[in-house]
Coordinates of C-alpha atoms in Angstrom, one line a residue:
D1 CA 3.0 3.6 -9.9
Y2 CA 3.4 2.5 -13.6
R3 CA 5.3 5.4 -15.7
A4 CA 6.8 4.9 -19.3
K5 CA 6.8 1.5 -18.9
K6 CA 8.7 2.1 -15.7
L7 CA 8.2 2.1 -11.4
V8 CA 7.9 5.1 -10.3
V9 CA 8.0 5.3 -6.4
N10 CA 4.9 7.6 -5.5
E11 CA 6.2 9.7 -2.3
A12 CA 3.1 10.2 -1.0
E13 CA 1.7 6.7 -1.0
A14 CA 5.3 5.7 -0.2
R15 CA 5.6 7.1 3.2
W16 CA 1.7 5.3 4.6
V17 CA 3.2 2.3 2.9
R18 CA 6.5 2.7 4.6
W19 CA 5.0 3.6 7.9
L20 CA 2.5 0.7 7.7
F21 CA 5.5 -2.1 7.6
D22 CA 7.0 -0.3 10.7
R23 CA 4.1 -0.5 12.6
F24 CA 3.2 -3.8 11.9
V25 CA 6.9 -4.6 13.1
Q26 CA 6.0 -2.8 16.1
T27 CA 2.9 -3.6 17.3
R28 CA 2.3 -6.9 15.4
S29 CA -1.7 -6.0 15.3
T30 CA -3.3 -5.7 12.1
T31 CA -5.9 -4.1 14.0
V32 CA -4.1 -1.3 15.6
V33 CA -2.3 -0.8 11.8
I34 CA -6.4 -0.4 10.5
R35 CA -7.2 1.8 13.5
E36 CA -4.3 4.4 12.8
L37 CA -4.5 4.3 9.4
A38 CA -8.5 4.6 9.6
E39 CA -7.7 8.0 12.2
N40 CA -5.6 9.7 10.0
G41 CA -8.0 9.1 7.1
V42 CA -5.6 7.1 4.5
T43 CA -7.2 4.4 2.5
T44 CA -6.3 2.1 0.0
K45 CA -4.8 3.4 -3.2
S46 CA -7.2 5.0 -5.8
W47 CA -6.8 4.6 -9.4
T48 CA -8.1 4.7 -13.0
T49 CA -8.8 2.1 -15.3
K50 CA -7.7 1.9 -18.8
N51 CA -11.5 3.2 -20.0
G52 CA -10.7 5.6 -18.1
S53 CA -13.5 4.7 -14.5
D54 CA -12.1 6.2 -11.6
I55 CA -11.8 3.3 -8.4
K56 CA -12.1 5.4 -5.4
G57 CA -9.6 4.2 -1.7
K58 CA -11.5 2.1 0.5
S59 CA -11.3 1.6 4.2
W60 CA -8.4 -0.8 4.8
D61 CA -8.8 -4.2 6.5
R62 CA -7.1 -7.3 7.4
G63 CA -6.9 -8.4 3.8
A64 CA -5.5 -5.3 2.8
V65 CA -3.1 -4.9 5.1
Y66 CA -1.7 -8.5 4.4
K67 CA -2.0 -7.9 0.6
A68 CA 0.4 -5.0 1.3
L69 CA 2.6 -6.5 3.2
A70 CA 3.5 -9.6 1.2
N71 CA 3.5 -7.2 -1.7
R72 CA 6.7 -8.4 -3.7
T73 CA 6.9 -5.2 -5.2
Y74 CA 7.5 -3.3 -1.7
L75 CA 9.5 -6.3 -0.5
G76 CA 12.2 -4.9 -3.3
Q77 CA 11.5 -8.1 -5.5
V78 CA 10.3 -7.1 -9.3
D79 CA 9.2 -9.5 -11.5
Y80 CA 11.2 -9.1 -14.9
K81 CA 9.3 -9.6 -18.2

């Protein structure tokens, strides 16, 4: 999460992100990961736009899993400025 001009770990979401990485390494299958996320009721991130509209999380799909796995912030590579 982004708060007061800093990145802050959202522990509830971080738990699932760590799980996603670990599970993908174990199974090498996006299909298994997607199925298990759905079984646990885990959706993509919900958020609020600058104008106050709420965007609900969606069911995970292959693109969302690969996007998370390639997310540079999750990999510890944060761009400066």
